[in-house]
XYZ file of C-alpha atoms in Angstrom:
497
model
C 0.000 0.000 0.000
C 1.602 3.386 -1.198
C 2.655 5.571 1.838
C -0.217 8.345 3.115
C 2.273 11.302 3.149
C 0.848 15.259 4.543
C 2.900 17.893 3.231
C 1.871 21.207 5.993
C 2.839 24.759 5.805
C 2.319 26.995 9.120
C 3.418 30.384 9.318
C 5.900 29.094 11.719
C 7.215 26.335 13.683
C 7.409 25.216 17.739
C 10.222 26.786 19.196
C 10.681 23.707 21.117
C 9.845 19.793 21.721
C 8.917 20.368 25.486
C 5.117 20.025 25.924
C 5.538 22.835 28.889
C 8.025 25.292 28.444
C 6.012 28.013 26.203
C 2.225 28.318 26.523
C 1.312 29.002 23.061
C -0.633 27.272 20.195
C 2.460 25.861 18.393
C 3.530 24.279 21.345
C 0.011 22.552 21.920
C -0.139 22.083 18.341
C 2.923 19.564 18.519
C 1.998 18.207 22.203
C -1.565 16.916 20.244
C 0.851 15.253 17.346
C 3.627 13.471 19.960
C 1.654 13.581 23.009
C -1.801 12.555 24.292
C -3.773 14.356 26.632
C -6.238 12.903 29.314
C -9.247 14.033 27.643
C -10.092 16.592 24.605
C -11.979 18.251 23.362
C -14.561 17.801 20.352
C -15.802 20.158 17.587
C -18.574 20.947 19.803
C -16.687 21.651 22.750
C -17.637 18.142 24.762
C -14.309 16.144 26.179
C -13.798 12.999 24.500
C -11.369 9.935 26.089
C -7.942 9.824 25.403
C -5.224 8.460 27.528
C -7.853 8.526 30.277
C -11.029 5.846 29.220
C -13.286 7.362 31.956
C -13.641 9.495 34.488
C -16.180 10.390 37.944
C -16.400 12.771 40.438
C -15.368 10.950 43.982
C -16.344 13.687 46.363
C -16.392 17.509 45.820
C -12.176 18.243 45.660
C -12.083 14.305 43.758
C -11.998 13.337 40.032
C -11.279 9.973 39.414
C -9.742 8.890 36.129
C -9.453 5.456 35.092
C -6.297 5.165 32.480
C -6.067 3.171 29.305
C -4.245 -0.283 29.750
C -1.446 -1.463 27.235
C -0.676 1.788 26.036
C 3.526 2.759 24.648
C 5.518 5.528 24.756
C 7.605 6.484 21.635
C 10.622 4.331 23.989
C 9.191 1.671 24.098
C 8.049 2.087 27.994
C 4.876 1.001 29.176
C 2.245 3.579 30.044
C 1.129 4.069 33.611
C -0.240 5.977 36.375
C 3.330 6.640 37.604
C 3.299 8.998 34.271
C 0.745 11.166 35.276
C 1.953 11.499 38.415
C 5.110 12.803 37.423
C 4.120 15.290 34.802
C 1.962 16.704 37.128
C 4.741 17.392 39.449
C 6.847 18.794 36.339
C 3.645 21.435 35.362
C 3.602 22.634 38.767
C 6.972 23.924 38.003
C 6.220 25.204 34.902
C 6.794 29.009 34.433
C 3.675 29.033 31.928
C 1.802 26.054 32.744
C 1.664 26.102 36.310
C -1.021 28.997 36.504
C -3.458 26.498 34.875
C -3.432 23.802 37.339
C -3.174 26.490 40.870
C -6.242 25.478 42.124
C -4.940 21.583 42.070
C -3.073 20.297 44.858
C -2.046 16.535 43.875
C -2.404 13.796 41.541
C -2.790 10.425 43.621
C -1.907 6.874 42.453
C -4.881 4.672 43.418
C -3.257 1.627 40.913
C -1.360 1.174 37.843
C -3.931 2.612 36.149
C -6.239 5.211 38.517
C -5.544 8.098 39.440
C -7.062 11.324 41.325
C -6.711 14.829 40.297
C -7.151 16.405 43.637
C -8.300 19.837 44.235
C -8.021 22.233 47.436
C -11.639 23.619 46.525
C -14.551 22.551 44.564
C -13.500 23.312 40.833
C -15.483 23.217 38.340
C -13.060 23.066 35.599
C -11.118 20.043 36.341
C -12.192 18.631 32.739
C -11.384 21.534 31.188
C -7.866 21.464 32.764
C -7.164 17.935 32.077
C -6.950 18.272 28.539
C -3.875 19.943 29.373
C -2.436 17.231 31.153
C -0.227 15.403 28.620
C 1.463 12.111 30.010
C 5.517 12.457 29.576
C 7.587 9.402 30.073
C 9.152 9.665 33.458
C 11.533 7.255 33.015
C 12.712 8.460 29.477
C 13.108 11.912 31.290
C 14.072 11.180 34.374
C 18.243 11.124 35.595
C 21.091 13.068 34.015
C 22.160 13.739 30.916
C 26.127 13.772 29.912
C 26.770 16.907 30.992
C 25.140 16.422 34.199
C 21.406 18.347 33.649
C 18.522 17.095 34.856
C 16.634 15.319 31.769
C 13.752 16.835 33.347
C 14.669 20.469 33.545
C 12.295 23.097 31.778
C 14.739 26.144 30.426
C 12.658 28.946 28.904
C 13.988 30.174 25.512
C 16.976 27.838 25.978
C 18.634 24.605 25.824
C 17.885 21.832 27.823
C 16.890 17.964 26.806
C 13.312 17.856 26.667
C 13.518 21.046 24.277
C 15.420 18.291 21.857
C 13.910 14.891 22.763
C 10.656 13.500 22.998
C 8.810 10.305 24.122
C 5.102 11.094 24.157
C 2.291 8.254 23.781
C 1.104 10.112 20.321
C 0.373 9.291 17.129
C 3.413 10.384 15.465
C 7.130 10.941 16.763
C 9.750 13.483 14.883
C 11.967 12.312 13.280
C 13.709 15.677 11.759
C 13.965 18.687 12.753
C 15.853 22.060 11.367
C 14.098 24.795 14.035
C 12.465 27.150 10.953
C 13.389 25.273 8.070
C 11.206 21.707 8.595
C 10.092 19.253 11.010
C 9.120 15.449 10.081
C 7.000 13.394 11.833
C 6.641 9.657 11.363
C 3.122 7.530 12.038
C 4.055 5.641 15.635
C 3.930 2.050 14.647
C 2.840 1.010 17.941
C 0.026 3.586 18.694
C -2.825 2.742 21.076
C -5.634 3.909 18.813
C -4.729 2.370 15.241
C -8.110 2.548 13.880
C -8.087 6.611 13.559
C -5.666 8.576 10.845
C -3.802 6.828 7.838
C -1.199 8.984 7.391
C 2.273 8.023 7.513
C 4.557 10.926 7.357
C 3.914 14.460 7.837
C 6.287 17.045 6.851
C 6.307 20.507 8.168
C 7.190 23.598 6.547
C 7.012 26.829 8.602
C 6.608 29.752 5.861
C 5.749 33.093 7.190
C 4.949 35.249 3.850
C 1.282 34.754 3.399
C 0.898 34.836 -0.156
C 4.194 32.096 -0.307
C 2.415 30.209 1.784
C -1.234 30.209 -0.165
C 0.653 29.717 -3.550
C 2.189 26.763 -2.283
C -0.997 25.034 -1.163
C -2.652 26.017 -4.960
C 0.544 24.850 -6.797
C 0.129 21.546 -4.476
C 3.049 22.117 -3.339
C 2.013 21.580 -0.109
C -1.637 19.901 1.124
C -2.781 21.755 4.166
C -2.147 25.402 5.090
C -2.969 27.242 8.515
C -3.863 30.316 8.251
C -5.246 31.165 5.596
C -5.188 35.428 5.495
C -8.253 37.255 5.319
C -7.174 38.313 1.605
C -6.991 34.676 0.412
C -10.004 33.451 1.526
C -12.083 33.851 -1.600
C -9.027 32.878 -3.485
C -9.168 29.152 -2.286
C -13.027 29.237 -1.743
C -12.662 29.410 -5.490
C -10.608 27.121 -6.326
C -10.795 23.540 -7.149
C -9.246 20.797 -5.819
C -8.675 22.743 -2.788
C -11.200 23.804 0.378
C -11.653 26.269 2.441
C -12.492 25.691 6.150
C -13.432 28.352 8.727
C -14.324 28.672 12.399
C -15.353 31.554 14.439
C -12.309 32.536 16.723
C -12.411 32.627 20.860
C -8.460 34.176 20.778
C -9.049 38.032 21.243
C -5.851 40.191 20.180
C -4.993 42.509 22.691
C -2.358 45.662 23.329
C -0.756 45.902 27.014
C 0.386 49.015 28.420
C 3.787 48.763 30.544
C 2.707 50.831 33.496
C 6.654 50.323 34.894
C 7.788 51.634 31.568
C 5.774 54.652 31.402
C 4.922 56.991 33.961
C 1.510 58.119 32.091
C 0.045 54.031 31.589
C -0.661 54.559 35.500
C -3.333 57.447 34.783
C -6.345 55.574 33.963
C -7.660 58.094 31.862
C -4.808 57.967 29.488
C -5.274 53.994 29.358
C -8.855 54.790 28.358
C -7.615 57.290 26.038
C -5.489 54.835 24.108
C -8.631 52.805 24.032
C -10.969 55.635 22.428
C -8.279 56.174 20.201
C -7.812 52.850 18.116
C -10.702 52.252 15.915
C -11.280 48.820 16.107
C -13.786 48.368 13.571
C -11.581 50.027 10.967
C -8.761 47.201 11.872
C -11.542 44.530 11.000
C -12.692 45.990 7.688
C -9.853 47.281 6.467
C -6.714 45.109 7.777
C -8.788 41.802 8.680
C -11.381 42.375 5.471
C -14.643 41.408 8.284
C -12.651 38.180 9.155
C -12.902 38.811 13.193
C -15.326 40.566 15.671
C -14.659 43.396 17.219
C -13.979 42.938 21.192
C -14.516 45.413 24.122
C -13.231 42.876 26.036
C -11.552 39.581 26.954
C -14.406 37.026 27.090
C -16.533 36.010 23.679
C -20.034 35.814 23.283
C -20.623 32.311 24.874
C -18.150 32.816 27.555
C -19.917 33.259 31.094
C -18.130 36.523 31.347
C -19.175 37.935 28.130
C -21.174 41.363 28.495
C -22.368 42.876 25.523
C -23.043 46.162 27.286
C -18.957 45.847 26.809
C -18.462 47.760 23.695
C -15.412 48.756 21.729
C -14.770 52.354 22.497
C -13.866 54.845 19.120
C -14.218 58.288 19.952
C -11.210 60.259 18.949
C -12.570 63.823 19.982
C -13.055 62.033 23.817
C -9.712 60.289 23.696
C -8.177 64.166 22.853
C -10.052 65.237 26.099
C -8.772 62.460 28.527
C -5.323 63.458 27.454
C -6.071 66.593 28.057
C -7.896 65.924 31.384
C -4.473 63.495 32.455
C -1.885 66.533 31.019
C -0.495 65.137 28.320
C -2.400 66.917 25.420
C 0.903 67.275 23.858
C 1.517 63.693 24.078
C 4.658 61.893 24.345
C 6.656 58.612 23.175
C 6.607 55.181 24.032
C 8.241 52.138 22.240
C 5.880 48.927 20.692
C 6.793 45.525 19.893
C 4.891 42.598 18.049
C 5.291 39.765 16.591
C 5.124 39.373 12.827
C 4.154 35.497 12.396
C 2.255 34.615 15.360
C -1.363 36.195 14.648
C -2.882 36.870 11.593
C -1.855 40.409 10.376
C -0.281 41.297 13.535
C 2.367 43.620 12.285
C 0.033 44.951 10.443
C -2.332 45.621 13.285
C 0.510 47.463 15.085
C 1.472 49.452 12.470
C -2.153 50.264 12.226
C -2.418 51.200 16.279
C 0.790 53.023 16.209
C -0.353 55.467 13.461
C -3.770 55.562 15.437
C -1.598 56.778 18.472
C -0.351 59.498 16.938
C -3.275 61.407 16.352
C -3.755 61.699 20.322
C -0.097 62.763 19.917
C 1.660 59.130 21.047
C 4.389 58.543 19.014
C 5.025 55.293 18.685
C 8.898 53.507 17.927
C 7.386 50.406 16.605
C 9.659 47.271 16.177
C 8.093 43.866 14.654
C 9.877 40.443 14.775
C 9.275 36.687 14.175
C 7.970 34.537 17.335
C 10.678 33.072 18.283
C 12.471 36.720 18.649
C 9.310 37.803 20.654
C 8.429 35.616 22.941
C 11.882 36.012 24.672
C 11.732 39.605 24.632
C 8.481 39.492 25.786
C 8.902 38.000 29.122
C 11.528 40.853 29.452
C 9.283 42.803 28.918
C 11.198 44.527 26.521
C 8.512 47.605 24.937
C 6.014 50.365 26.566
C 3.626 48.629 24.644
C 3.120 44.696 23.603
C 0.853 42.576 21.275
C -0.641 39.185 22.061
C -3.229 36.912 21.505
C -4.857 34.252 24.299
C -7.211 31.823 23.680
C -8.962 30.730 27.225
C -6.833 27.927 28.019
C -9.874 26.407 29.960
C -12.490 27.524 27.222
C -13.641 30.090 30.454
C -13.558 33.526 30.941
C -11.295 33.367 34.332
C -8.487 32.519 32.189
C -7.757 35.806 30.489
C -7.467 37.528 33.684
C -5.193 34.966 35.137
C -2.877 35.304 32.508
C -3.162 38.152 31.144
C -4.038 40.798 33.558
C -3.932 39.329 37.439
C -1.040 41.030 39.477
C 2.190 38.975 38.808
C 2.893 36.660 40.805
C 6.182 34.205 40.109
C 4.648 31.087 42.908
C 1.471 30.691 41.168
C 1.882 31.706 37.556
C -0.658 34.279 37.503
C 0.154 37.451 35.354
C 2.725 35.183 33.347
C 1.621 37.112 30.574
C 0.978 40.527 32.161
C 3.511 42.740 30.379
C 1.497 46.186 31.343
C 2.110 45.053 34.881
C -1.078 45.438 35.470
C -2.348 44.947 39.345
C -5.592 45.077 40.496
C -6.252 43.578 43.906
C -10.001 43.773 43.561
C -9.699 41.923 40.381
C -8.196 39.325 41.674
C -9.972 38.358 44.521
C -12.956 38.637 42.128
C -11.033 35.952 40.132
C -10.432 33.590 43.117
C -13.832 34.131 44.294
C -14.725 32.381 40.771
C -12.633 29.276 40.570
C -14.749 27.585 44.014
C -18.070 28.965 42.642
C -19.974 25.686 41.340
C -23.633 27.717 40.889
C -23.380 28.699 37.274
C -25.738 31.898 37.480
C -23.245 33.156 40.490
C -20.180 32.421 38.452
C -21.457 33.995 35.186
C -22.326 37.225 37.599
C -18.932 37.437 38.748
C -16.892 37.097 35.862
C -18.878 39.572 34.174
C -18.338 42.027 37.048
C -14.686 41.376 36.644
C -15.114 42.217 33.110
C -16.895 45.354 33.440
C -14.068 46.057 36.192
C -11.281 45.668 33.539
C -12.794 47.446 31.657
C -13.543 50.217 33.505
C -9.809 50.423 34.314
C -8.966 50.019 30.990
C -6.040 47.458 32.189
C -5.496 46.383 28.615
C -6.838 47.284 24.828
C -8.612 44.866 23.268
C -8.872 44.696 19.925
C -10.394 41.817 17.972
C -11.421 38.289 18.096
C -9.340 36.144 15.167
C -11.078 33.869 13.120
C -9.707 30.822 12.108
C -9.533 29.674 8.775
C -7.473 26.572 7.165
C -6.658 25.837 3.221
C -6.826 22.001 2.469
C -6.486 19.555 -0.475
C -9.270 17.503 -1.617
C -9.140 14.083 -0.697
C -8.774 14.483 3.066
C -11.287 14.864 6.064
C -9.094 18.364 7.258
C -12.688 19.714 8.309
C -13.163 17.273 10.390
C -10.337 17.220 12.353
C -9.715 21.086 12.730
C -11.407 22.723 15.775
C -12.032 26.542 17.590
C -8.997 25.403 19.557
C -6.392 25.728 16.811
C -4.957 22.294 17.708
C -5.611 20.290 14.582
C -5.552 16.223 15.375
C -3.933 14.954 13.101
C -3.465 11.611 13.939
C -7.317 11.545 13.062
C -6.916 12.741 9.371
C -8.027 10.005 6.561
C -6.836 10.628 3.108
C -8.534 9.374 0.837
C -6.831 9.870 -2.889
């Protein structure tokens, strides 16, 4: 039988083979290709079995999950509970990953294969959290290596063994890898679920030009293509042997304003300023071409947070007048950094804001670079004002804040993505208050106050929310294995000519 090979083109590639050093969608892209989760999610946002076969509530701070038997890692080792033990331990000292699993305080070995994901507090997201839970081989990273490191060691933005090796229990293992040039993956002869995907080999190409990357799926040069820019979709719609497939988005794309940085970000009324003062709309129409929504805030509609009283603010006359109001009607300069290949259009939608800026006087040093420049200089904090994009890592509306907004704090993980250094004490214990709340009504109540709150305080600018949209050959069942997530499964795709 002739070998099933996918040929993919992203705009870029992981920036590493751990599963938790950087909490971004490439990373979770490649932990759903090497690695399994417990659960997952479906298309329609219900958790579906995967290294865990079932699961059920034991008491109110108890989830029992009972793990699939006979299961391999890449090694060779047999899966166990052992496994999820250990990378539990490892998340929890996670820079990125460990703000995710705060309100859990164990994971408990009942037998080879139970275990219980224990929580301090009723939580009513343990689901949702365990699909971030993917099972590393302990023993394959576990001792030294050669140079005496920890196998297990998580270096951010460096070097360390578990940023070069892998051993997950996924459908495919890598085989190559030139960090931005390609990455191969080979079909895992000995996977636990054969009866899914057929294809063998999957090659990945990380091209960042969009219309490179579009010209190479219509040349077939390549066979699936993510994403797709809002000038292209008619383009493949159009175009035969090739489909279109599109989602609405849940990641909103946001500005930050580095209070530490800059004196002024500390007046609220020149953080609402900056708000009235980038048109939002005009980024959708003209830069996006309609292919996102327009957010006032963090939370979508269908989040429990969302509020549509929440509205993007464009008023240029009133952001004039809050200068004014603050003392700085003749303005003054501040430095912005984005990425260039991480979100659809984002340097675009900087250069966009910074010339927006200006007319309230801001003058903006703008400096764009690929992801795997930013995300370093990110943590450093390294501009008065940052990009970036978060999809609710939970699917809820608590998330955002956590991450994105919550007062920094380095033994939890939340604010590990709060470059405006942002701090809001209120906020936060609103936050808290949320993640014991099991009454749905309350909880939706709350988060929306917190909303409202944020945005009152205009602690960050919020600008759109991204659609998704992927290119794919004929012959293949891409829609169905592409989700709202942005993790496709692959190991699930059937082609079929």
């Amino acid at each position: 039988m002739a070998e099933n090979t996918l040929r993919v083109a992203y705009d870029a590639d992981p920036v590493s083979l751990d599963p938790y050093e950087q909490l971004s969608g490439g990373t979770l892209q490649l932990s759903h290709m090497v690695f399994d989760p417990l659960v997952r999610w479906t298309q329609d946002f219900e958790f579906e079995p995967r290294l865990a076969e079932s699961w059920e509530q034991i008491d109110e701070t108890t989830m029992r999950f009972k793990l699939r038997e006979g299961v391999k890692f890449h090694s060779g080792n047999s899966f166990t509970a052992k496994d999820v033990a250990w990378t539990f331990d490892r998340i929890k000292s996670s820079e990125d990953f460990k703000g995710i699993f705060t309100p859990f305080t164990a994971v408990e070995i009942v037998d080879d294969y139970t275990v219980d994901l224990k929580t301090a507090e009723p939580y009513p997201l343990v689901l949702h959290t365990a699909t971030y839970l993917f099972a590393m081989d302990s023993a394959f990273y576990s001792g030294e290596t050669e140079d005496g490191k920890s196998k297990s060691e998580i270096v951010k933005h460096g070097d360390s063994f578990a940023s070069r090796m892998m051993s997950g229990t996924g459908p495919f293992i890598v085989t190559a890898r030139e960090q931005g040039v390609r990455m191969q993956f080979d079909r895992f002869d000995g996977y636990w679920d054969p009866e899914t995907g057929n294809v063998d080999t999957i090659t990945l190409t990380p091209i960042k030009e969009d219309p490179t990357r579009v010209a190479a799926l219509l040349s077939g040069d390549v066979d699936f293509i993510s994403p797709v820019p809002p000038t292209d979709l008619a383009r493949i719609e159009e175009t035969e042997g090739v489909n279109l497939i599109t989602m609405p988005g849940t990641r909103v794309i946001t500005f930050q304003m580095n209070q530490d940085r800059v004196e002024a970000f500390k007046d609220k009324r020149v953080r609402q300023a900056i708000d009235y003062a980038i048109n939002n709309q005009g980024i959708v129409d003209r830069i996006m071409r309609g292919f996102a929504t327009t957010a006032g805030q963090a939370s979508p509609e269908g989040y429990l947070g969302y509020d549509a009283a929440l509205a993007p603010r464009f008023d240029l006359e009133k952001a004039k007048a809050l200068m004014t109001e603050a003392g700085y009607e003749d303005g003054f300069s501040i430095t912005m950094l984005a990425p260039n290949n991480r979100y659809v259009n984002d340097d675009k939608i900087a250069q966009a804001a910074a010339s927006m800026l200006s007319k309230i006087n801001i003058t903006v040093d703008l400096q764009t670079v690929p992801k795997a420049q930013y995300w370093p200089m990110f943590d450093e904090r390294a501009a008065d004002m940052m990009l970036i994009g978060w999809h609710a890592d939970t699917e809820d509306s608590a998330n955002f804040h956590q991450f994105l907004t919550a007062c920094y704090d380095e033994e939890t993980g939340n604010g590990q993505y709060n470059s405006g250094i942002y701090c809001n004490p209120e906020a936060d214990a609103l936050m808290t208050s949320t993640n014991t709340e099991i009454d749905t009504e309350k909880r939706g109540e709350s988060l929306r106050a917190l909303e409202a709150m944020l945005y009152e305080d205009a602690a960050f600018i919020p600008l759109h929310w991204q659609n998704l949209a992927w290119g794919a050959k004929d012959g293949m069942n891409a829609d169905e294995i592409v989700n709202a997530l942005d993790f496709p499964y692959f190991g699930d795709l059937v082609i079929s000519e």
